[in-house]
Short mmCIF file of C-alpha atoms in Angstrom, two decimals:
data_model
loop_
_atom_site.label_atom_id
_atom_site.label_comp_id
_atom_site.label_asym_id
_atom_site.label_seq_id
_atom_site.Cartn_x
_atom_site.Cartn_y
_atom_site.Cartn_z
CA UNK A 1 0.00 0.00 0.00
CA UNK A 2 1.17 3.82 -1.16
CA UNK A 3 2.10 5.42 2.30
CA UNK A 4 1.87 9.34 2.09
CA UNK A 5 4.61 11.36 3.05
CA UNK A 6 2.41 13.16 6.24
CA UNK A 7 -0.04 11.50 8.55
CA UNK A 8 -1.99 14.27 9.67
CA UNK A 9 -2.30 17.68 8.02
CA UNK A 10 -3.42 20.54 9.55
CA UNK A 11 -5.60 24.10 8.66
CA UNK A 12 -6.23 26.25 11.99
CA UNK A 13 -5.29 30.23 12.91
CA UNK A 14 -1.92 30.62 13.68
CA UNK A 15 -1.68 32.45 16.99
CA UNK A 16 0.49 33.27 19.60
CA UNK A 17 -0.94 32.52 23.02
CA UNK A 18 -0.44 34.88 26.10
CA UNK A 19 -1.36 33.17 29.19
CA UNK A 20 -2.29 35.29 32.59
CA UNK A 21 -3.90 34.81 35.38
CA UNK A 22 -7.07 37.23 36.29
CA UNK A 23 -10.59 37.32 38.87
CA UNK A 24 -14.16 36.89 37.82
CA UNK A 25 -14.11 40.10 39.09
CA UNK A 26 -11.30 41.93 36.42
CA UNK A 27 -13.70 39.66 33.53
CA UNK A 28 -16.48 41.41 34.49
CA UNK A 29 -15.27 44.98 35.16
CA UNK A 30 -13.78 44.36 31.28
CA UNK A 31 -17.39 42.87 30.16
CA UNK A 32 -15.31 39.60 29.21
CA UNK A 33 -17.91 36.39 28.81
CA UNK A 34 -16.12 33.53 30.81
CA UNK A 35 -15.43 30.24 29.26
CA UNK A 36 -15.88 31.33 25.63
CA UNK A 37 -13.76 33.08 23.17
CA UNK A 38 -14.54 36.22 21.82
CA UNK A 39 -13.12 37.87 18.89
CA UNK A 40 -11.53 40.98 19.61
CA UNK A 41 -9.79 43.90 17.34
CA UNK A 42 -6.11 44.69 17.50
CA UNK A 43 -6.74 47.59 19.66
CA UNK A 44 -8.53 45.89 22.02
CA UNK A 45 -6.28 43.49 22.17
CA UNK A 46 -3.28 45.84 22.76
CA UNK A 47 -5.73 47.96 25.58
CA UNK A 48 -6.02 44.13 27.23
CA UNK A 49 -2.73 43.27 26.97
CA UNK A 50 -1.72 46.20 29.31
CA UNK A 51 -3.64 45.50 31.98
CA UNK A 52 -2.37 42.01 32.38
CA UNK A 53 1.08 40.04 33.77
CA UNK A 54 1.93 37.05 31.40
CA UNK A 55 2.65 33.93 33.06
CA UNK A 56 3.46 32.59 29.30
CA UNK A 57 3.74 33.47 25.79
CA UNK A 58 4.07 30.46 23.26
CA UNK A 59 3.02 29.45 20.07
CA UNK A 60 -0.63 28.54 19.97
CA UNK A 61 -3.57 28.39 17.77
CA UNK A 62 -6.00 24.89 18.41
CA UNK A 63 -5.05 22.94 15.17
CA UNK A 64 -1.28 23.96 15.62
CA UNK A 65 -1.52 22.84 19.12
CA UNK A 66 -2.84 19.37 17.94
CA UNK A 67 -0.44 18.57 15.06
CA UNK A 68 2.81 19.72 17.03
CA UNK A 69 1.53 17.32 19.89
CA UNK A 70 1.45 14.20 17.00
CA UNK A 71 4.89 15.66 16.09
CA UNK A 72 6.12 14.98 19.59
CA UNK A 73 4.28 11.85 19.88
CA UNK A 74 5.97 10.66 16.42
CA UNK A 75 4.03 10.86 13.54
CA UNK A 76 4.74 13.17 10.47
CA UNK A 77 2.38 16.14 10.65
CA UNK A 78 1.99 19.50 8.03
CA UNK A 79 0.59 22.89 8.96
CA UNK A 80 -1.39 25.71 7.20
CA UNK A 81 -1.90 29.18 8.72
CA UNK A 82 -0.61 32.48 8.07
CA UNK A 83 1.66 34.50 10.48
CA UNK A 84 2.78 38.18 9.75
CA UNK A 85 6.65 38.88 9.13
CA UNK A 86 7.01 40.15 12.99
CA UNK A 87 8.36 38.86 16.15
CA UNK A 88 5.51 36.56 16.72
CA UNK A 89 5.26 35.05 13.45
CA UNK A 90 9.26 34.34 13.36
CA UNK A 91 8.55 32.85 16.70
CA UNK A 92 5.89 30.62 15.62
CA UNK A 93 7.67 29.31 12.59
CA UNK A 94 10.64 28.46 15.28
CA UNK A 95 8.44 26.98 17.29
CA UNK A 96 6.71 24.48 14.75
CA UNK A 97 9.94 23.75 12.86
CA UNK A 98 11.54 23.06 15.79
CA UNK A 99 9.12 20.00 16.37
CA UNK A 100 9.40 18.99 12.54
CA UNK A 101 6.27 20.35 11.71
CA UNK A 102 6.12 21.00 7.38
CA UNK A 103 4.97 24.45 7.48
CA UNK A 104 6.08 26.71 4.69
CA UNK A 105 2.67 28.84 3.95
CA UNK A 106 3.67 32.09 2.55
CA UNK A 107 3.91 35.34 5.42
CA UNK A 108 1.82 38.40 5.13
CA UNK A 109 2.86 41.06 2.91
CA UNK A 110 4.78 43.42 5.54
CA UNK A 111 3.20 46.25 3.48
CA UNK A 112 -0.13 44.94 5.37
CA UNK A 113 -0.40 46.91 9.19
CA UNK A 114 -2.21 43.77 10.86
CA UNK A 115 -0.12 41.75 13.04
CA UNK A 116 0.55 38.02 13.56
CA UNK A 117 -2.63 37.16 15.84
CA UNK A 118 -2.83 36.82 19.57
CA UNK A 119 -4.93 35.06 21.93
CA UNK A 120 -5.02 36.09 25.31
CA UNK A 121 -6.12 33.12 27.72
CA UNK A 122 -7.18 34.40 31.07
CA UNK A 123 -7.61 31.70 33.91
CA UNK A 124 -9.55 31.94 36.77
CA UNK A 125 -8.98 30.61 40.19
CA UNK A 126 -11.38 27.88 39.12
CA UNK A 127 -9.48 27.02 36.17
CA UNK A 128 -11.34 28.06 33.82
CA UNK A 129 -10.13 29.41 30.44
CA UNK A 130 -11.35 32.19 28.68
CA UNK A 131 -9.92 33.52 25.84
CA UNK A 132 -9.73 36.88 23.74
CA UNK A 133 -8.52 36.81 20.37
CA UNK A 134 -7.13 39.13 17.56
CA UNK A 135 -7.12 37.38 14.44
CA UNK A 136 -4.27 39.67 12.68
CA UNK A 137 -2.72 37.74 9.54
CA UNK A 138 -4.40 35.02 9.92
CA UNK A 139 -7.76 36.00 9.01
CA UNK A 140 -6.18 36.72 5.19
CA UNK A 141 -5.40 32.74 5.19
CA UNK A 142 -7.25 32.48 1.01
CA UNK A 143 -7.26 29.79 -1.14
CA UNK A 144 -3.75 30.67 -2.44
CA UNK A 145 -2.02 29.53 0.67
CA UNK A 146 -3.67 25.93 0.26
CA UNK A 147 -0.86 24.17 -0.85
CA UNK A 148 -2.64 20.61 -3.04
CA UNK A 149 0.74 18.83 -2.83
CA UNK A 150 0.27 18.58 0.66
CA UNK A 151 -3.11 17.67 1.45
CA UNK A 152 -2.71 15.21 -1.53
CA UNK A 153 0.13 13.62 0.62
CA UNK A 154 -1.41 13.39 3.27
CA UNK A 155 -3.94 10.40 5.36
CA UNK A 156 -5.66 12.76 7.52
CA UNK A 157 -6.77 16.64 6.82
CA UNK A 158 -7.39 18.16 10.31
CA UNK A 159 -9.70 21.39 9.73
CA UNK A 160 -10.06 24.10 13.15
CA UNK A 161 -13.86 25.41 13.44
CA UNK A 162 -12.12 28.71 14.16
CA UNK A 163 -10.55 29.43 11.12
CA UNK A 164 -14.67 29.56 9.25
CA UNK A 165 -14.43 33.41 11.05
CA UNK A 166 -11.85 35.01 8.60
CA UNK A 167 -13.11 36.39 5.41
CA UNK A 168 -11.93 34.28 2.39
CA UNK A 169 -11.34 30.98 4.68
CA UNK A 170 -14.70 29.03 4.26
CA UNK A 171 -13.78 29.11 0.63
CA UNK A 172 -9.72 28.14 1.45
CA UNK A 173 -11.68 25.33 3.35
CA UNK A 174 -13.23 23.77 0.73
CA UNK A 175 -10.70 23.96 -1.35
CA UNK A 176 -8.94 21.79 0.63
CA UNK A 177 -11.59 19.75 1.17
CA UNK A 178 -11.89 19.29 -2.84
CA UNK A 179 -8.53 18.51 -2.89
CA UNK A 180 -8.92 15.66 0.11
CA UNK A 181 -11.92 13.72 -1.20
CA UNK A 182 -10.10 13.47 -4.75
CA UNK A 183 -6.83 12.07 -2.41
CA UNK A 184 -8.38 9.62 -0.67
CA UNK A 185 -7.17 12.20 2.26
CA UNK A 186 -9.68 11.61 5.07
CA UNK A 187 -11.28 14.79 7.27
CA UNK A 188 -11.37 16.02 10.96
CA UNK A 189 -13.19 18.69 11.89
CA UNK A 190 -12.94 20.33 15.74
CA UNK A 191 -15.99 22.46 16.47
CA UNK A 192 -13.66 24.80 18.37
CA UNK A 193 -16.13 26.78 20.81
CA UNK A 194 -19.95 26.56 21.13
CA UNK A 195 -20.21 30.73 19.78
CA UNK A 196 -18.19 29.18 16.65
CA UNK A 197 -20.71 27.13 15.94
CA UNK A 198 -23.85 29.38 16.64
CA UNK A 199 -21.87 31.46 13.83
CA UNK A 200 -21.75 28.92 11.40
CA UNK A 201 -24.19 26.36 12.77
CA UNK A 202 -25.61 25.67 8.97
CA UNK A 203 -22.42 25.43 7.14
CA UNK A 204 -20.95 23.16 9.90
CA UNK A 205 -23.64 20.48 9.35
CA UNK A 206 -23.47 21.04 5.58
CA UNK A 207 -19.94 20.46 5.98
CA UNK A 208 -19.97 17.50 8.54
CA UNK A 209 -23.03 15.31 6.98
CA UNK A 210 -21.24 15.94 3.44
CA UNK A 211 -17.30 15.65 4.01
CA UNK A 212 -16.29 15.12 7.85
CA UNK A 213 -15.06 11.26 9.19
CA UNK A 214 -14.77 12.18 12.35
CA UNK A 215 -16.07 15.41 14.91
CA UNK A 216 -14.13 16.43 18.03
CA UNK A 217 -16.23 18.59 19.85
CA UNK A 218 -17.28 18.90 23.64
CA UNK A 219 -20.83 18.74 25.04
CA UNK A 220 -21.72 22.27 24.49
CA UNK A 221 -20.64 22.32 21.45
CA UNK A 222 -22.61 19.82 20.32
CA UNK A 223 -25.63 20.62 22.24
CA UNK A 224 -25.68 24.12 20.32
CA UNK A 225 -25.11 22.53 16.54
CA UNK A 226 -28.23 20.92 17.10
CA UNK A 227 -30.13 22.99 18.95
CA UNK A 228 -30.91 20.75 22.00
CA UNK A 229 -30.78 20.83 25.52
CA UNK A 230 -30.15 17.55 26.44
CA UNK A 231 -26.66 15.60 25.54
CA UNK A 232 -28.30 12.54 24.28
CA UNK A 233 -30.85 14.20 21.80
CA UNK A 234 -27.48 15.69 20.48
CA UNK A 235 -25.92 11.90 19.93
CA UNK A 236 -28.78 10.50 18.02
CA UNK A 237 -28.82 13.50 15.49
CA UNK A 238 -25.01 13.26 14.97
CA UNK A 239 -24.87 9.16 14.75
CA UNK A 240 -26.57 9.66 11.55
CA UNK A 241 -24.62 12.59 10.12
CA UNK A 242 -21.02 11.40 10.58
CA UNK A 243 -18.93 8.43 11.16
CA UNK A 244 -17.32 8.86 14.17
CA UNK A 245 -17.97 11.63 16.82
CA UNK A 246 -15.53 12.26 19.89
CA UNK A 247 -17.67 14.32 22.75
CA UNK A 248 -15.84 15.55 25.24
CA UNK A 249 -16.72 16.10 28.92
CA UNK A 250 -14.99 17.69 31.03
CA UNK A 251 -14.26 14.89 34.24
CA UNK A 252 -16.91 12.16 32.84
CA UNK A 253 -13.62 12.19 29.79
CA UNK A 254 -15.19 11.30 26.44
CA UNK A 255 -18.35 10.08 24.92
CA UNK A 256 -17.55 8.34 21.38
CA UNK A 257 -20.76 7.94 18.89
CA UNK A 258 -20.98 5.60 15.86
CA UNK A 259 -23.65 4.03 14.25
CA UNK A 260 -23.10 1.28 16.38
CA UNK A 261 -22.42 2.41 19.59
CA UNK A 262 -22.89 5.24 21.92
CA UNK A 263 -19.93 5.04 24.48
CA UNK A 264 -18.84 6.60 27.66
CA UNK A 265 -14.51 6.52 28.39
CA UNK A 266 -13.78 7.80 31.35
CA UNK A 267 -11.00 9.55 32.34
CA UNK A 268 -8.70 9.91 35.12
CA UNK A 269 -8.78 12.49 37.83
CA UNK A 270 -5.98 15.23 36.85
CA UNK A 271 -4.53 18.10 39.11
CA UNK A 272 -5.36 20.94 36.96
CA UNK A 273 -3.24 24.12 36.48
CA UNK A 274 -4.75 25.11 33.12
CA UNK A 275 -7.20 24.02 30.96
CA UNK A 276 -6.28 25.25 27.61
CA UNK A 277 -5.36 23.58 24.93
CA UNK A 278 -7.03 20.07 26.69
CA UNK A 279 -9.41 19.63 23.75
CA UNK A 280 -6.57 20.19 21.07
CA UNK A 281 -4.12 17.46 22.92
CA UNK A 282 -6.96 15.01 23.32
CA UNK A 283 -7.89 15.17 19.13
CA UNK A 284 -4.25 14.67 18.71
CA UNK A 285 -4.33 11.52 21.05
CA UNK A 286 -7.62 10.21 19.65
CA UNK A 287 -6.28 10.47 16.06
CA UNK A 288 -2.66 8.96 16.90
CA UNK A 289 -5.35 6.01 17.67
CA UNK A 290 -7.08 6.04 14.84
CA UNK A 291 -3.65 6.49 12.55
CA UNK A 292 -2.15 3.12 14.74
CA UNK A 293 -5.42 0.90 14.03
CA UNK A 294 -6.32 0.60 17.16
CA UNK A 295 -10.41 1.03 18.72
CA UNK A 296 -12.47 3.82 19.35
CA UNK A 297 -12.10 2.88 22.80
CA UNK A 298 -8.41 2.55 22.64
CA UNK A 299 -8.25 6.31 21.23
CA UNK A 300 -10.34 7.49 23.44
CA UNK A 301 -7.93 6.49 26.16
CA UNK A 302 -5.04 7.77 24.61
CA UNK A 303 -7.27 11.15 24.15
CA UNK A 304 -8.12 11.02 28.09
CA UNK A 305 -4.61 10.68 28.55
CA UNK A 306 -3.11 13.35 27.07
CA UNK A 307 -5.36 15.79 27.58
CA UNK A 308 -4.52 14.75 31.18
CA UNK A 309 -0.63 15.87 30.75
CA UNK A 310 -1.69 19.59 28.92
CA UNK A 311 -3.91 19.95 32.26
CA UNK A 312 -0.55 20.05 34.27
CA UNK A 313 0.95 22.99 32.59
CA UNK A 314 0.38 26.63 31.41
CA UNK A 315 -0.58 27.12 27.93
CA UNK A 316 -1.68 24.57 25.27
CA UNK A 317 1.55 22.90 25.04
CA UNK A 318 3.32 19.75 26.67
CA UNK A 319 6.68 20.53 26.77
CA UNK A 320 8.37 17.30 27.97
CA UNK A 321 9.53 14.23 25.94
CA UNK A 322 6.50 12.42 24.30
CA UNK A 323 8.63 9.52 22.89
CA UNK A 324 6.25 6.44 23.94
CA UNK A 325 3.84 7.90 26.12
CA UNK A 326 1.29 5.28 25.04
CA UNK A 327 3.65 2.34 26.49
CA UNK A 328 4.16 3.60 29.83
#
């Protein structure tokens, strides 16, 4: 059998992540939503960014997160998303490269004013993330930066719900979706955050009954791309729209839906620092799963597990040796 040259390519805003620390109090005096993400412009990102103390700046952005944690876990992994030529974007190049992550999309035109993008994650004594983001160059990700060779060399396309809110991406998206179902390349799609998909609710079931092998979402986000209030309404509409859906819950760990079964793997009890980037590590354990043959139930431990270690640690990335995790 042809083996392509990556296992899992990914499409997702590049980002750099500043982690702090703030009160429910300073997220209310700044009429900040907890727990969501909220898009933000460059100047209110720069007012924000004065007020607080970084505990950590590092390379972020969900599907970045996920594919540099399959990097460090051993598989061969691709990026796409678009940086500035600044600081940050030279930083995140470093930082993907530096994991052997293939990521050569083009930089924005310096003539351009916007920035490389930021996401400010604010935790709360509860743990709690909540997270304010700039989009900057990576909202001009277009069709252009879609590199075919790529996608057509690689098993898995992972696509980041988040990148549907820049201007020319939804059509970028299916572009590389074209290019995957002609490449026998098969599709992820992460949800991303439940306001994501009350943006794009339509177009995310359009593009999940028609294209998607497997959704990682968590429980609100599923609840609000059907409409429901109850979890298990939510699992008998999406059994019969995709393959393979990968639920997330918080401490009850993961709820995995098929056609022929409706599962609960739970998860251990983790000491948690931060909770970002959890969701991102737990696709990337899922799908290192899924790439190695073995069970839903199988990934969905290795999911759990991850997504345990990222809980340990500040920021969306796990920053020790991953070189057979799975075996110890």
């Amino acid at each position: 059998m042809f083996e392509k040259k990556y296992h899992v390519s990914a499409i997702g805003n590049a980002m750099l992540d500043v982690v702090c620390e703030v009160s429910d109090d300073f997220l209310k005096k700044e009429d900040i939503i907890k727990g969501n993400m909220q898009l933000i412009s460059q100047e209110r990102s720069m007012y924000l960014l004065n007020l607080i103390d970084p505990i950590k700046k590092t390379a972020g952005g969900s599907a970045a997160n996920t594919v540099y944690t399959l990097s460090k876990l051993g598989l061969r992994t691709s990026y796409i998303g678009k940086v500035a030529n600044d600081k940050e974007g030279n930083l995140f190049h470093q930082d993907l490269k530096s994991q052997n992550v293939n990521y050569k999309t083009k930089t924005l035109s310096s003539e351009t004013s916007l920035t490389t993008g930021k996401c400010i994650v604010m935790v709360t004594s509860d743990k709690e993330r909540t997270m304010n983001t700039h989009l900057g160059a990576t909202e001009l990700l277009d069709r252009e930066d879609i590199d075919t060779e790529t996608i057509e060399q690689s098993e898995w396309l992972y696509l980041e719900g988040y990148r549907f809110d820049g201007k020319e991406s939804k059509e970028a998206f299916y572009k590389a979706i074209d290019i995957a179902k002609k490449s026998n390349t098969k599709i992820a799609l992460s949800l991303s955050d439940s306001f994501c998909v009350d943006r794009h609710r339509s177009e995310f079931l359009n593009l999940i009954k028609d294209f998607t092998d497997i959704l990682f979402c968590n429980k609100d986000e599923l609840k609000s791309l059907y409409q429901v209030n109850e979890i298990r309404k939510a699992f008998s509409k999406c059994k019969n729209d995709v393959p393979i859906t990968a639920c997330t819950a918080d401490e009850k760990g993961v709820y995995v839906i098929s056609q022929s079964q409706e599962k609960n793997v739970p998860t251990e009890r983790a000491y948690v620092i931060d909770s970002t980037g959890a969701g991102d590590s737990f696709a990337a354990g899922f799908l290192y799963g899924i790439i190695k043959n073995k069970d839903l139930h199988e990934c969905s431990i290795y999911g759990n597990k991850i997504a345990g270690e990222v809980l340990k640690v500040y920021g969306p990335r796990i920053e020790t040796n991953l070189d057979g995790f799975f075996e110890s």
